[in-house]
């Protein structure tokens, strides 16, 4: 459910015509609905109200500080995967004791920053990381609160690039080794064992993989308890999928019911790290048609947003619904909707049935709120798009469009070229 709807023949975001925003801000632009964001967060978080829990929004899905503040005001914590994301979270006003930090490649500087900030928990992904965190914390006269991220070896049945809980993936510590790792952790000077974590993948559209993972984690927690090692936090990660096309993911309440029932009798605070399910359908990428090209074999609609703005179609062969911002009487054609980047892999949609658009018309690439702007780049020296947040009948630019000056701001000439 989202708040991009047609009124008459015009696409609106909440009560604002998309056309109006594009005219004022220019294109391409990312558009988010506050109402959808808040509803999605509240529905997800509310689904777990029966158990002690902390919903830690996954910052990498969409990292704008305005969104982070919006969620923090609703009581959210955050899941971060870099020092940069810790910085964003703190800047947005997320309390440090609601930040959990995952990722396979935490650097010493990032670890120091996280300890200095006194975050809630490190989710540790390797033996060497555990040792480094202990050393750094001890040197700072601190104890790092940690969970080990277990790799439960379950198949999330999603795209291979976003599946993370299989043995062959780089993430987490394999469950067979984790037991000894916990025993080691409790003896380390800079470490305070507080939790256990797993995250099996993204865009998961069934409950079963989550339940399977939780069953394994639960059995593992019980064997830890038998050794006198208690964990306070059980972090189940994120990964709940959304509808891009015809997927029918479980509703958050169904997911929550399954999780809560599987946790029956456990004395843990549940941590959840949803990203996509909160922001995915709350955002759209708005672009303008530059040219149309027709031939006997193919129709192309060239728009002013490309794979640098939204890489998911190119990277994952992902489907995004594409809507005309103004509905016209034009007949439908089959076309590739492509960007201006010099790569054949630069497309937003291929062989798509769509109204025969003409130059200057606007399109909305739907469900682009997650892994959209946050994965965008400057490839082909394209300034990154603006981000706009709509609230009711008003809208705010929450990230200005980059300028060409921004592109070279950090570059400099060596002396011999001056
Ligand atoms: C990316 C990520 C998430 C969020 O995943 P979604 O599929 O967007 O819900 C949560 N936890 C970790 C550790 C992640 O890497």
mmCIF file of N, CA and C and ligand atoms in Angstrom, residues 58 60-61 79 81 102-103 125 149 171 199 201-203 237-240 273-277 371, ligand 1:
data_model
loop_
_atom_site.group_PDB
_atom_site.id
_atom_site.type_symbol
_atom_site.label_atom_id
_atom_site.label_comp_id
_atom_site.label_asym_id
_atom_site.label_seq_id
_atom_site.Cartn_x
_atom_site.Cartn_y
_atom_site.Cartn_z
ATOM 1 N N UNK A 58 16.873 -0.460 8.603
ATOM 2 C CA UNK A 58 18.161 -0.689 7.942
ATOM 3 C C UNK A 58 18.536 0.516 7.067
ATOM 4 N N UNK A 60 20.872 1.346 5.065
ATOM 5 C CA UNK A 60 21.350 1.286 3.686
ATOM 6 C C UNK A 60 20.234 1.245 2.649
ATOM 7 N N UNK A 61 19.016 0.894 3.051
ATOM 8 C CA UNK A 61 17.915 0.851 2.088
ATOM 9 C C UNK A 61 17.618 2.237 1.528
ATOM 10 N N UNK A 79 19.784 -0.110 11.953
ATOM 11 C CA UNK A 79 20.829 -1.079 11.641
ATOM 12 C C UNK A 79 21.769 -0.389 10.660
ATOM 13 N N UNK A 81 25.756 -0.318 8.607
ATOM 14 C CA UNK A 81 26.802 -1.205 8.089
ATOM 15 C C UNK A 81 28.115 -0.465 7.801
ATOM 16 N N UNK A 102 26.221 -3.950 11.791
ATOM 17 C CA UNK A 102 26.573 -5.185 11.090
ATOM 18 C C UNK A 102 27.612 -4.885 10.012
ATOM 19 N N UNK A 103 28.080 -5.940 9.332
ATOM 20 C CA UNK A 103 28.990 -5.757 8.198
ATOM 21 C C UNK A 103 30.261 -6.573 8.337
ATOM 22 N N UNK A 125 31.046 -10.587 12.519
ATOM 23 C CA UNK A 125 30.941 -11.538 11.402
ATOM 24 C C UNK A 125 32.150 -12.454 11.226
ATOM 25 N N UNK A 149 27.059 -12.799 14.509
ATOM 26 C CA UNK A 149 26.108 -13.036 13.426
ATOM 27 C C UNK A 149 26.322 -14.452 12.908
ATOM 28 N N UNK A 171 28.837 -13.808 4.567
ATOM 29 C CA UNK A 171 28.322 -13.207 5.804
ATOM 30 C C UNK A 171 28.285 -14.177 6.985
ATOM 31 N N UNK A 199 20.893 -12.735 9.523
ATOM 32 C CA UNK A 199 20.188 -11.989 8.465
ATOM 33 C C UNK A 199 20.382 -12.818 7.221
ATOM 34 N N UNK A 201 18.951 -12.706 4.073
ATOM 35 C CA UNK A 201 18.845 -12.225 2.703
ATOM 36 C C UNK A 201 17.784 -11.154 2.584
ATOM 37 N N UNK A 202 17.495 -10.793 1.352
ATOM 38 C CA UNK A 202 16.596 -9.674 1.113
ATOM 39 C C UNK A 202 15.539 -10.064 0.082
ATOM 40 N N UNK A 203 14.425 -9.296 0.080
ATOM 41 C CA UNK A 203 13.310 -9.562 -0.838
ATOM 42 C C UNK A 203 12.835 -11.016 -0.705
ATOM 43 N N UNK A 237 17.480 -9.838 11.945
ATOM 44 C CA UNK A 237 17.817 -9.209 10.666
ATOM 45 C C UNK A 237 16.597 -8.648 9.963
ATOM 46 N N UNK A 238 16.769 -8.374 8.666
ATOM 47 C CA UNK A 238 15.660 -7.840 7.853
ATOM 48 C C UNK A 238 15.321 -8.836 6.776
ATOM 49 N N UNK A 239 14.899 -8.338 5.634
ATOM 50 C CA UNK A 239 14.747 -9.211 4.479
ATOM 51 C C UNK A 239 13.339 -9.445 3.994
ATOM 52 N N UNK A 240 12.340 -8.961 4.743
ATOM 53 C CA UNK A 240 10.965 -9.188 4.290
ATOM 54 C C UNK A 240 10.739 -8.475 2.951
ATOM 55 N N UNK A 273 15.425 -5.803 11.690
ATOM 56 C CA UNK A 273 16.162 -4.842 10.864
ATOM 57 C C UNK A 273 15.518 -4.666 9.489
ATOM 58 N N UNK A 274 14.272 -4.235 9.434
ATOM 59 C CA UNK A 274 13.613 -4.112 8.135
ATOM 60 C C UNK A 274 14.125 -2.901 7.359
ATOM 61 N N UNK A 275 14.318 -3.073 6.081
ATOM 62 C CA UNK A 275 14.710 -1.960 5.231
ATOM 63 C C UNK A 275 13.687 -1.783 4.118
ATOM 64 N N UNK A 276 13.795 -2.678 3.132
ATOM 65 C CA UNK A 276 12.956 -2.599 1.939
ATOM 66 C C UNK A 276 11.466 -2.509 2.248
ATOM 67 N N UNK A 277 10.993 -3.314 3.219
ATOM 68 C CA UNK A 277 9.549 -3.382 3.466
ATOM 69 C C UNK A 277 9.008 -2.047 4.000
ATOM 70 N N UNK A 371 16.974 0.871 -1.897
ATOM 71 C CA UNK A 371 18.119 0.590 -2.756
ATOM 72 C C UNK A 371 18.015 1.343 -4.082
HETATM 73 C C1 LIG B 1 20.590 -5.035 4.154
HETATM 74 C C2 LIG B 1 20.403 -5.534 5.517
HETATM 75 C C3 LIG B 1 19.152 -5.450 6.147
HETATM 76 C C4 LIG B 1 17.915 -4.934 5.464
HETATM 77 O O1 LIG B 1 17.460 -5.816 4.487
HETATM 78 P P1 LIG B 1 16.033 -5.562 3.784
HETATM 79 O O2 LIG B 1 15.940 -6.681 2.813
HETATM 80 O O3 LIG B 1 16.104 -4.246 3.109
HETATM 81 O O4 LIG B 1 15.007 -5.624 4.831
HETATM 82 C C5 LIG B 1 19.069 -5.850 7.464
HETATM 83 N N1 LIG B 1 20.134 -6.333 8.122
HETATM 84 C C6 LIG B 1 21.360 -6.457 7.537
HETATM 85 C C7 LIG B 1 22.486 -6.981 8.320
HETATM 86 C C8 LIG B 1 21.524 -6.058 6.222
HETATM 87 O O5 LIG B 1 22.719 -6.190 5.642
#
